[in-house]
GROMACS .gro file of N, CA and C in nm:
model
  525
    1MET      N    1  13.243   7.640  15.043
    1MET     CA    2  13.278   7.734  15.141
    1MET      C    3  13.333   7.849  15.107
    2GLN      N    4  13.294   7.958  15.142
    2GLN     CA    5  13.376   8.084  15.109
    2GLN      C    6  13.359   8.200  15.265
    3ILE      N    7  13.454   8.269  15.253
    3ILE     CA    8  13.476   8.365  15.374
    3ILE      C    9  13.432   8.489  15.344
    4PHE      N   10  13.338   8.559  15.408
    4PHE     CA   11  13.312   8.697  15.378
    4PHE      C   12  13.339   8.786  15.485
    5VAL      N   13  13.409   8.896  15.476
    5VAL     CA   14  13.445   9.013  15.591
    5VAL      C   15  13.380   9.124  15.538
    6ASP      N   16  13.308   9.187  15.677
    6ASP     CA   17  13.257   9.315  15.664
    6ASP      C   18  13.391   9.396  15.717
    7ALA      N   19  13.445   9.457  15.611
    7ALA     CA   20  13.586   9.492  15.594
    7ALA      C   21  13.615   9.628  15.636
    8ASP      N   22  13.481   9.712  15.633
    8ASP     CA   23  13.495   9.856  15.700
    8ASP      C   24  13.582   9.858  15.846
    9ALA      N   25  13.681   9.921  15.845
    9ALA     CA   26  13.753   9.923  15.955
    9ALA      C   27  13.755   9.776  16.023
   10CYS      N   28  13.777   9.702  15.966
   10CYS     CA   29  13.817   9.562  16.029
   10CYS      C   30  13.937   9.543  16.048
   11PRO      N   31  14.004   9.516  16.185
   11PRO     CA   32  14.146   9.512  16.217
   11PRO      C   33  14.199   9.356  16.171
   12VAL      N   34  14.120   9.288  16.136
   12VAL     CA   35  14.201   9.141  16.136
   12VAL      C   36  14.196   9.095  15.978
   13VAL      N   37  14.161   9.169  15.872
   13VAL     CA   38  14.174   9.151  15.761
   13VAL      C   39  14.284   9.069  15.700
   14ASP      N   40  14.429   9.106  15.752
   14ASP     CA   41  14.537   9.036  15.701
   14ASP      C   42  14.533   8.884  15.757
   15ILE      N   43  14.487   8.910  15.876
   15ILE     CA   44  14.492   8.768  15.935
   15ILE      C   45  14.380   8.650  15.862
   16VAL      N   46  14.277   8.705  15.852
   16VAL     CA   47  14.189   8.649  15.762
   16VAL      C   48  14.220   8.577  15.662
   17GLU      N   49  14.301   8.675  15.587
   17GLU     CA   50  14.347   8.636  15.450
   17GLU      C   51  14.465   8.533  15.420
   18ALA      N   52  14.535   8.543  15.528
   18ALA     CA   53  14.674   8.468  15.551
   18ALA      C   54  14.595   8.324  15.568
   19ILE      N   55  14.503   8.298  15.667
   19ILE     CA   56  14.453   8.178  15.711
   19ILE      C   57  14.366   8.123  15.585
   20ALA      N   58  14.270   8.211  15.521
   20ALA     CA   59  14.216   8.177  15.384
   20ALA      C   60  14.294   8.128  15.292
   21GLU      N   61  14.396   8.177  15.279
   21GLU     CA   62  14.526   8.140  15.160
   21GLU      C   63  14.589   8.026  15.182
   22LYS      N   64  14.599   7.997  15.339
   22LYS     CA   65  14.656   7.846  15.391
   22LYS      C   66  14.580   7.751  15.339
   23TYR      N   67  14.449   7.782  15.359
   23TYR     CA   68  14.351   7.659  15.319
   23TYR      C   69  14.281   7.655  15.191
   24ASN      N   70  14.319   7.778  15.096
   24ASN     CA   71  14.269   7.792  14.967
   24ASN      C   72  14.119   7.825  14.992
   25ILE      N   73  14.079   7.896  15.049
   25ILE     CA   74  13.955   7.920  15.062
   25ILE      C   75  13.909   8.046  14.993
   26PRO      N   76  13.831   8.080  14.888
   26PRO     CA   77  13.788   8.170  14.843
   26PRO      C   78  13.730   8.297  14.956
   27THR      N   79  13.783   8.414  14.928
   27THR     CA   80  13.781   8.527  15.039
   27THR      C   81  13.714   8.655  14.952
   28THR      N   82  13.588   8.723  15.011
   28THR     CA   83  13.540   8.846  14.969
   28THR      C   84  13.546   8.913  15.071
   29LEU      N   85  13.581   9.054  15.070
   29LEU     CA   86  13.618   9.192  15.142
   29LEU      C   87  13.484   9.265  15.089
   30LEU      N   88  13.437   9.291  15.175
   30LEU     CA   89  13.326   9.421  15.140
   30LEU      C   90  13.354   9.522  15.219
   31ARG      N   91  13.341   9.661  15.146
   31ARG     CA   92  13.337   9.765  15.192
   31ARG      C   93  13.285   9.849  15.114
   32ASP      N   94  13.263   9.986  15.221
   32ASP     CA   95  13.177  10.114  15.129
   32ASP      C   96  13.261  10.186  15.079
   33THR      N   97  13.224  10.282  14.995
   33THR     CA   98  13.293  10.404  14.925
   33THR      C   99  13.382  10.509  15.027
   34ASN      N  100  13.328  10.491  15.142
   34ASN     CA  101  13.445  10.555  15.253
   34ASN      C  102  13.544  10.503  15.301
   35HIS      N  103  13.584  10.392  15.246
   35HIS     CA  104  13.689  10.298  15.311
   35HIS      C  105  13.758  10.263  15.180
   36VAL      N  106  13.921  10.279  15.195
   36VAL     CA  107  13.982  10.225  15.058
   36VAL      C  108  14.055  10.094  15.130
   37LEU      N  109  14.056   9.991  15.048
   37LEU     CA  110  14.070   9.851  15.068
   37LEU      C  111  14.106   9.797  14.971
   38TYR      N  112  14.251   9.751  14.967
   38TYR     CA  113  14.279   9.661  14.832
   38TYR      C  114  14.337   9.524  14.867
   39SER      N  115  14.348   9.420  14.799
   39SER     CA  116  14.379   9.302  14.835
   39SER      C  117  14.433   9.222  14.691
   40ASP      N  118  14.554   9.147  14.744
   40ASP     CA  119  14.621   9.059  14.625
   40ASP      C  120  14.550   8.908  14.628
   41TYR      N  121  14.497   8.867  14.764
   41TYR     CA  122  14.432   8.760  14.767
   41TYR      C  123  14.290   8.728  14.718
   42SER      N  124  14.208   8.838  14.790
   42SER     CA  125  14.073   8.811  14.812
   42SER      C  126  13.995   8.927  14.693
   43GLU      N  127  13.885   8.874  14.679
   43GLU     CA  128  13.790   8.957  14.595
   43GLU      C  129  13.745   9.089  14.703
   44VAL      N  130  13.748   9.222  14.635
   44VAL     CA  131  13.715   9.316  14.708
   44VAL      C  132  13.594   9.402  14.648
   45ILE      N  133  13.454   9.381  14.712
   45ILE     CA  134  13.356   9.437  14.673
   45ILE      C  135  13.325   9.564  14.721
   46VAL      N  136  13.301   9.658  14.644
   46VAL     CA  137  13.273   9.805  14.708
   46VAL      C  138  13.126   9.825  14.701
   47VAL      N  139  13.053   9.871  14.796
   47VAL     CA  140  12.924   9.891  14.790
   47VAL      C  141  12.893  10.052  14.851
   48GLY      N  142  12.797  10.088  14.790
   48GLY     CA  143  12.746  10.258  14.833
   48GLY      C  144  12.773  10.268  14.968
   49ALA      N  145  12.770  10.392  14.994
   49ALA     CA  146  12.801  10.449  15.140
   49ALA      C  147  12.669  10.455  15.229
   50GLY      N  148  12.558  10.394  15.159
   50GLY     CA  149  12.444  10.397  15.258
   50GLY      C  150  12.446  10.314  15.394
   51ALA      N  151  12.354  10.359  15.515
   51ALA     CA  152  12.353  10.313  15.617
   51ALA      C  153  12.353  10.144  15.593
   52ASP      N  154  12.404  10.054  15.640
   52ASP     CA  155  12.408   9.924  15.627
   52ASP      C  156  12.412   9.873  15.494
   53ALA      N  157  12.464   9.952  15.430
   53ALA     CA  158  12.474   9.875  15.267
   53ALA      C  159  12.577   9.755  15.261
   54VAL      N  160  12.654   9.783  15.313
   54VAL     CA  161  12.741   9.665  15.346
   54VAL      C  162  12.709   9.531  15.388
   55ASP      N  163  12.636   9.551  15.519
   55ASP     CA  164  12.582   9.430  15.590
   55ASP      C  165  12.485   9.363  15.482
   56TYR      N  166  12.378   9.451  15.419
   56TYR     CA  167  12.282   9.380  15.342
   56TYR      C  168  12.352   9.306  15.218
   57LYS      N  169  12.450   9.379  15.138
   57LYS     CA  170  12.536   9.317  15.045
   57LYS      C  171  12.580   9.196  15.095
   58LEU      N  172  12.653   9.171  15.212
   58LEU     CA  173  12.726   9.049  15.248
   58LEU      C  174  12.624   8.953  15.289
   59ILE      N  175  12.507   8.993  15.346
   59ILE     CA  176  12.398   8.873  15.369
   59ILE      C  177  12.324   8.822  15.253
   60SER      N  178  12.315   8.894  15.125
   60SER     CA  179  12.265   8.888  15.036
   60SER      C  180  12.350   8.779  14.933
   61ILE      N  181  12.469   8.769  14.968
   61ILE     CA  182  12.556   8.679  14.888
   61ILE      C  183  12.615   8.563  14.984
   62CYS      N  184  12.622   8.562  15.100
   62CYS     CA  185  12.655   8.456  15.190
   62CYS      C  186  12.569   8.337  15.188
   63HIS      N  187  12.606   8.206  15.181
   63HIS     CA  188  12.507   8.099  15.197
   63HIS      C  189  12.554   8.003  15.311
   64LYS      N  190  12.491   7.917  15.341
   64LYS     CA  191  12.498   7.791  15.427
   64LYS      C  192  12.628   7.750  15.431
   65GLY      N  193  12.719   7.719  15.535
   65GLY     CA  194  12.811   7.658  15.546
   65GLY      C  195  12.969   7.786  15.518
   66ASP      N  196  12.945   7.896  15.491
   66ASP     CA  197  13.043   8.010  15.465
   66ASP      C  198  13.055   8.060  15.591
   67ILE      N  199  13.163   8.156  15.611
   67ILE     CA  200  13.212   8.201  15.716
   67ILE      C  201  13.195   8.362  15.709
   68VAL      N  202  13.156   8.414  15.796
   68VAL     CA  203  13.122   8.560  15.796
   68VAL      C  204  13.199   8.634  15.916
   69VAL      N  205  13.272   8.714  15.884
   69VAL     CA  206  13.374   8.770  15.987
   69VAL      C  207  13.308   8.940  16.001
   70SER      N  208  13.237   8.961  16.106
   70SER     CA  209  13.161   9.098  16.111
   70SER      C  210  13.175   9.111  16.283
   71GLN      N  211  13.166   9.258  16.338
   71GLN     CA  212  13.137   9.299  16.464
   71GLN      C  213  13.012   9.326  16.487
   72ASP      N  214  12.917   9.317  16.386
   72ASP     CA  215  12.818   9.359  16.391
   72ASP      C  216  12.706   9.229  16.438
   73TYR      N  217  12.633   9.254  16.543
   73TYR     CA  218  12.580   9.152  16.602
   73TYR      C  219  12.460   9.108  16.488
   74GLY      N  220  12.369   9.210  16.438
   74GLY     CA  221  12.265   9.208  16.333
   74GLY      C  222  12.315   9.122  16.201
   75VAL      N  223  12.437   9.160  16.156
   75VAL     CA  224  12.508   9.072  16.048
   75VAL      C  225  12.502   8.914  16.097
   76ALA      N  226  12.553   8.942  16.203
   76ALA     CA  227  12.605   8.782  16.264
   76ALA      C  228  12.469   8.706  16.272
   77ALA      N  229  12.355   8.774  16.339
   77ALA     CA  230  12.222   8.697  16.331
   77ALA      C  231  12.179   8.651  16.206
   78MET      N  232  12.174   8.766  16.104
   78MET     CA  233  12.142   8.707  15.978
   78MET      C  234  12.202   8.591  15.911
   79ALA      N  235  12.339   8.601  15.932
   79ALA     CA  236  12.412   8.500  15.869
   79ALA      C  237  12.404   8.376  15.948
   80LEU      N  238  12.357   8.361  16.080
   80LEU     CA  239  12.324   8.219  16.130
   80LEU      C  240  12.180   8.163  16.056
   81GLY      N  241  12.117   8.270  16.059
   81GLY     CA  242  11.988   8.259  16.019
   81GLY      C  243  11.988   8.183  15.874
   82LYS      N  244  12.093   8.197  15.794
   82LYS     CA  245  12.117   8.146  15.645
   82LYS      C  246  12.215   8.030  15.670
   83GLY      N  247  12.241   7.979  15.786
   83GLY     CA  248  12.333   7.857  15.791
   83GLY      C  249  12.466   7.882  15.821
   84ALA      N  250  12.511   8.030  15.801
   84ALA     CA  251  12.657   8.037  15.803
   84ALA      C  252  12.713   8.038  15.917
   85TYR      N  253  12.837   8.029  15.925
   85TYR     CA  254  12.903   8.053  16.074
   85TYR      C  255  12.939   8.210  16.073
   86ALA      N  256  12.959   8.247  16.204
   86ALA     CA  257  13.018   8.398  16.228
   86ALA      C  258  13.068   8.419  16.332
   87ILE      N  259  13.179   8.503  16.335
   87ILE     CA  260  13.284   8.524  16.430
   87ILE      C  261  13.334   8.702  16.436
   88ASN      N  262  13.347   8.736  16.540
   88ASN     CA  263  13.378   8.891  16.554
   88ASN      C  264  13.560   8.898  16.558
   89GLN      N  265  13.585   9.020  16.536
   89GLN     CA  266  13.722   9.071  16.545
   89GLN      C  267  13.830   9.005  16.669
   90SER      N  268  13.720   8.976  16.778
   90SER     CA  269  13.812   8.927  16.911
   90SER      C  270  13.813   8.782  16.901
   91GLY      N  271  13.743   8.717  16.805
   91GLY     CA  272  13.745   8.566  16.781
   91GLY      C  273  13.651   8.513  16.854
   92LYS      N  274  13.531   8.573  16.916
   92LYS     CA  275  13.422   8.529  16.960
   92LYS      C  276  13.346   8.451  16.875
   93TRP      N  277  13.281   8.348  16.860
   93TRP     CA  278  13.192   8.255  16.772
   93TRP      C  279  13.047   8.338  16.808
   94TYR      N  280  12.977   8.395  16.711
   94TYR     CA  281  12.841   8.398  16.723
   94TYR      C  282  12.764   8.269  16.694
   95THR      N  283  12.676   8.218  16.777
   95THR     CA  284  12.594   8.103  16.770
   95THR      C  285  12.462   8.113  16.785
   96ASN      N  286  12.382   8.021  16.770
   96ASN     CA  287  12.221   8.022  16.800
   96ASN      C  288  12.222   8.025  16.942
   97GLU      N  289  12.307   7.982  17.001
   97GLU     CA  290  12.278   7.954  17.164
   97GLU      C  291  12.329   8.107  17.225
   98ASN      N  292  12.400   8.178  17.157
   98ASN     CA  293  12.448   8.335  17.223
   98ASN      C  294  12.405   8.456  17.142
   99ILE      N  295  12.345   8.437  17.040
   99ILE     CA  296  12.310   8.541  16.963
   99ILE      C  297  12.190   8.646  17.012
  100ASP      N  298  12.102   8.593  17.044
  100ASP     CA  299  12.005   8.631  17.128
  100ASP      C  300  12.017   8.718  17.251
  101ARG      N  301  12.091   8.672  17.325
  101ARG     CA  302  12.128   8.726  17.428
  101ARG      C  303  12.208   8.852  17.405
  102MET      N  304  12.304   8.845  17.293
  102MET     CA  305  12.402   8.942  17.277
  102MET      C  306  12.321   9.066  17.206
  103LEU      N  307  12.215   9.018  17.103
  103LEU     CA  308  12.105   9.136  17.032
  103LEU      C  309  12.025   9.224  17.170
  104MET      N  310  12.008   9.124  17.278
  104MET     CA  311  11.924   9.219  17.379
  104MET      C  312  12.027   9.291  17.446
  105GLU      N  313  12.134   9.228  17.482
  105GLU     CA  314  12.242   9.333  17.552
  105GLU      C  315  12.264   9.475  17.441
  106ARG      N  316  12.251   9.448  17.347
  106ARG     CA  317  12.294   9.558  17.239
  106ARG      C  318  12.154   9.656  17.264
  107HIS      N  319  12.052   9.604  17.251
  107HIS     CA  320  11.953   9.670  17.278
  107HIS      C  321  11.943   9.761  17.391
  108LEU      N  322  11.951   9.705  17.494
  108LEU     CA  323  11.962   9.760  17.644
  108LEU      C  324  12.077   9.851  17.661
  109ASN      N  325  12.201   9.822  17.592
  109ASN     CA  326  12.289   9.917  17.629
  109ASN      C  327  12.263  10.038  17.525
  110LYS      N  328  12.204  10.031  17.420
  110LYS     CA  329  12.162  10.158  17.324
  110LYS      C  330  12.058  10.249  17.406
  111LYS      N  331  11.943  10.163  17.461
  111LYS     CA  332  11.854  10.221  17.539
  111LYS      C  333  11.939  10.316  17.639
  112ALA      N  334  12.021  10.243  17.724
  112ALA     CA  335  12.058  10.323  17.825
  112ALA      C  336  12.146  10.421  17.793
  113ARG      N  337  12.232  10.418  17.661
  113ARG     CA  338  12.298  10.539  17.603
  113ARG      C  339  12.216  10.666  17.591
  114ARG      N  340  12.080  10.614  17.539
  114ARG     CA  341  11.967  10.744  17.477
  114ARG      C  342  11.955  10.827  17.595
  115GLY      N  343  11.936  10.767  17.734
  115GLY     CA  344  11.907  10.830  17.845
  115GLY      C  345  12.023  10.900  17.930
  116SER      N  346  12.153  10.866  17.876
  116SER     CA  347  12.270  10.906  17.943
  116SER      C  348  12.323  11.031  17.861
  117THR      N  349  12.378  11.128  17.970
  117THR     CA  350  12.424  11.244  17.931
  117THR      C  351  12.580  11.241  17.910
  118LYS      N  352  12.629  11.105  17.923
  118LYS     CA  353  12.780  11.094  17.889
  118LYS      C  354  12.799  11.084  17.760
  119ASN      N  355  12.946  11.128  17.745
  119ASN     CA  356  12.979  11.151  17.591
  119ASN      C  357  13.041  11.008  17.562
  120HIS      N  358  13.006  10.947  17.444
  120HIS     CA  359  13.075  10.822  17.408
  120HIS      C  360  13.146  10.810  17.296
  121ILE      N  361  13.240  10.733  17.293
  121ILE     CA  362  13.350  10.730  17.175
  121ILE      C  363  13.283  10.663  17.054
  122LYS      N  364  13.258  10.707  16.948
  122LYS     CA  365  13.192  10.678  16.831
  122LYS      C  366  13.274  10.597  16.740
  123GLY      N  367  13.408  10.617  16.740
  123GLY     CA  368  13.495  10.524  16.635
  123GLY      C  369  13.549  10.428  16.698
  124ARG      N  370  13.682  10.383  16.580
  124ARG     CA  371  13.734  10.267  16.632
  124ARG      C  372  13.874  10.260  16.648
  125THR      N  373  13.898  10.403  16.572
  125THR     CA  374  14.057  10.417  16.550
  125THR      C  375  14.077  10.542  16.637
  126MET      N  376  14.205  10.561  16.675
  126MET     CA  377  14.242  10.667  16.768
  126MET      C  378  14.322  10.757  16.657
  127SER      N  379  14.376  10.869  16.690
  127SER     CA  380  14.486  10.926  16.606
  127SER      C  381  14.624  10.889  16.600
  128GLY      N  382  14.662  10.883  16.477
  128GLY     CA  383  14.768  10.811  16.472
  128GLY      C  384  14.731  10.668  16.388
  129GLY      N  385  14.613  10.646  16.401
  129GLY     CA  386  14.591  10.513  16.300
  129GLY      C  387  14.590  10.386  16.411
  130HIS      N  388  14.583  10.383  16.525
  130HIS     CA  389  14.602  10.261  16.655
  130HIS      C  390  14.480  10.214  16.631
  131ARG      N  391  14.502  10.084  16.625
  131ARG     CA  392  14.356  10.005  16.585
  131ARG      C  393  14.298   9.967  16.748
  132LEU      N  394  14.163   9.955  16.780
  132LEU     CA  395  14.111   9.936  16.896
  132LEU      C  396  14.020   9.863  16.908
  133CYS      N  397  13.988   9.792  17.013
  133CYS     CA  398  13.905   9.683  17.059
  133CYS      C  399  13.864   9.712  17.188
  134ALA      N  400  13.752   9.612  17.203
  134ALA     CA  401  13.673   9.633  17.343
  134ALA      C  402  13.740   9.582  17.450
  135ASP      N  403  13.736   9.640  17.572
  135ASP     CA  404  13.821   9.614  17.660
  135ASP      C  405  13.757   9.472  17.704
  136ARG      N  406  13.846   9.378  17.749
  136ARG     CA  407  13.790   9.255  17.777
  136ARG      C  408  13.742   9.224  17.920
  137SER      N  409  13.768   9.343  18.014
  137SER     CA  410  13.726   9.341  18.132
  137SER      C  411  13.562   9.362  18.161
  138GLY      N  412  13.502   9.398  18.030
  138GLY     CA  413  13.347   9.404  18.021
  138GLY      C  414  13.299   9.562  18.024
  139SER      N  415  13.399   9.633  18.066
  139SER     CA  416  13.364   9.781  18.084
  139SER      C  417  13.307   9.836  17.954
  140GLY      N  418  13.335   9.785  17.836
  140GLY     CA  419  13.284   9.850  17.721
  140GLY      C  420  13.379   9.977  17.654
  141ASP      N  421  13.484  10.005  17.750
  141ASP     CA  422  13.569  10.103  17.707
  141ASP      C  423  13.651  10.033  17.593
  142LEU      N  424  13.727  10.119  17.535
  142LEU     CA  425  13.809  10.097  17.416
  142LEU      C  426  13.966  10.076  17.434
  143ARG      N  427  14.028   9.995  17.395
  143ARG     CA  428  14.189  10.018  17.421
  143ARG      C  429  14.264   9.971  17.296
  144LYS      N  430  14.383  10.007  17.287
  144LYS     CA  431  14.460   9.965  17.159
  144LYS      C  432  14.461   9.814  17.135
  145ARG      N  433  14.425   9.794  17.045
  145ARG     CA  434  14.446   9.623  17.007
  145ARG      C  435  14.598   9.573  17.017
  146THR      N  436  14.638   9.456  17.091
  146THR     CA  437  14.769   9.391  17.103
  146THR      C  438  14.792   9.290  17.000
  147ASN      N  439  14.898   9.217  17.004
  147ASN     CA  440  14.945   9.121  16.925
  147ASN      C  441  14.867   8.994  16.991
  148GLU      N  442  14.846   8.999  17.153
  148GLU     CA  443  14.784   8.900  17.201
  148GLU      C  444  14.628   8.859  17.154
  149ASP      N  445  14.585   9.021  17.097
  149ASP     CA  446  14.442   9.012  17.055
  149ASP      C  447  14.423   8.938  16.914
  150ASP      N  448  14.534   8.951  16.832
  150ASP     CA  449  14.561   8.911  16.701
  150ASP      C  450  14.566   8.757  16.701
  151GLU      N  451  14.657   8.727  16.799
  151GLU     CA  452  14.707   8.571  16.817
  151GLU      C  453  14.575   8.508  16.841
  152ARG      N  454  14.503   8.558  16.972
  152ARG     CA  455  14.351   8.526  17.016
  152ARG      C  456  14.230   8.486  16.859
  153PHE      N  457  14.256   8.608  16.814
  153PHE     CA  458  14.176   8.587  16.690
  153PHE      C  459  14.211   8.494  16.578
  154ALA      N  460  14.339   8.474  16.559
  154ALA     CA  461  14.364   8.367  16.446
  154ALA      C  462  14.382   8.235  16.474
  155GLN      N  463  14.376   8.223  16.623
  155GLN     CA  464  14.362   8.063  16.682
  155GLN      C  465  14.208   8.039  16.670
  156SER      N  466  14.140   8.117  16.712
  156SER     CA  467  13.997   8.093  16.716
  156SER      C  468  13.928   8.058  16.545
  157PHE      N  469  13.964   8.167  16.495
  157PHE     CA  470  13.932   8.177  16.327
  157PHE      C  471  13.982   8.028  16.275
  158GLU      N  472  14.094   7.996  16.289
  158GLU     CA  473  14.162   7.889  16.228
  158GLU      C  474  14.092   7.741  16.271
  159LYS      N  475  14.063   7.762  16.409
  159LYS     CA  476  13.968   7.634  16.449
  159LYS      C  477  13.826   7.656  16.384
  160LEU      N  478  13.747   7.767  16.367
  160LEU     CA  479  13.643   7.757  16.295
  160LEU      C  480  13.644   7.755  16.157
  161VAL      N  481  13.744   7.764  16.096
  161VAL     CA  482  13.770   7.737  15.943
  161VAL      C  483  13.772   7.578  15.942
  162LEU      N  484  13.848   7.527  16.000
  162LEU     CA  485  13.901   7.363  16.038
  162LEU      C  486  13.727   7.293  16.063
  163MET      N  487  13.674   7.333  16.165
  163MET     CA  488  13.548   7.273  16.201
  163MET      C  489  13.444   7.327  16.065
  164ALA      N  490  13.428   7.434  16.002
  164ALA     CA  491  13.337   7.424  15.892
  164ALA      C  492  13.413   7.337  15.791
  165GLN      N  493  13.512   7.318  15.747
  165GLN     CA  494  13.562   7.239  15.639
  165GLN      C  495  13.536   7.086  15.678
  166ALA      N  496  13.543   7.046  15.814
  166ALA     CA  497  13.526   6.913  15.830
  166ALA      C  498  13.348   6.872  15.833
  167LYS      N  499  13.268   6.990  15.874
  167LYS     CA  500  13.144   6.996  15.829
  167LYS      C  501  13.082   6.972  15.719
  168GLU      N  502  13.164   7.076  15.609
  168GLU     CA  503  13.128   7.053  15.469
  168GLU      C  504  13.165   6.929  15.417
  169GLY      N  505  13.278   6.848  15.461
  169GLY     CA  506  13.327   6.730  15.415
  169GLY      C  507  13.231   6.619  15.430
  170GLU      N  508  13.192   6.620  15.559
  170GLU     CA  509  13.063   6.537  15.619
  170GLU      C  510  12.963   6.531  15.524
  171GLN      N  511  12.896   6.664  15.499
  171GLN     CA  512  12.778   6.687  15.426
  171GLN      C  513  12.825   6.622  15.291
  172ASN      N  514  12.936   6.603  15.232
  172ASN     CA  515  12.976   6.591  15.078
  172ASN      C  516  12.993   6.481  15.089
  173GLY      N  517  13.018   6.382  15.215
  173GLY     CA  518  13.066   6.268  15.202
  173GLY      C  519  13.206   6.239  15.156
  174THR      N  520  13.295   6.348  15.186
  174THR     CA  521  13.439   6.336  15.168
  174THR      C  522  13.525   6.318  15.269
  175VAL      N  523  13.454   6.279  15.381
  175VAL     CA  524  13.529   6.259  15.525
  175VAL      C  525  13.499   6.125  15.573
   0.00000   0.00000   0.00000
């Protein structure tokens, strides 16, 4: 098992690495040439800056039983299709049971935005480098990421790691 992180503007890289190191799981951070990222623990793969280049590279190297961290529903869907686990930066697990609904909601929201004259926030960071996350009220608004958000992600991610390790052990006959 390995962990792969779509690390472009990912606010939970440090948490992922801490838990990966705790359980001695190899981790790969993927970024494009427009982002700067270094790591003492993880392998860092730099991919060209083309649209979705990081996404395609990540999917090409992940395998069944790996864990993918991404906020992109499309990446999550492809990871699930390969038998990998997927989680977003809020700690929500993508599953075969919820991914179709999430993709449909994304499609409908994109369609609604095309027909709207409202201005939308495109980025995920505010001036001053504050990290942002989706408002849990369901409004779709962005707000500053809190310590509680990080704790929620850490708990959910560690639970996913332990579950994935247990399943891997069952499949290998070591449990």
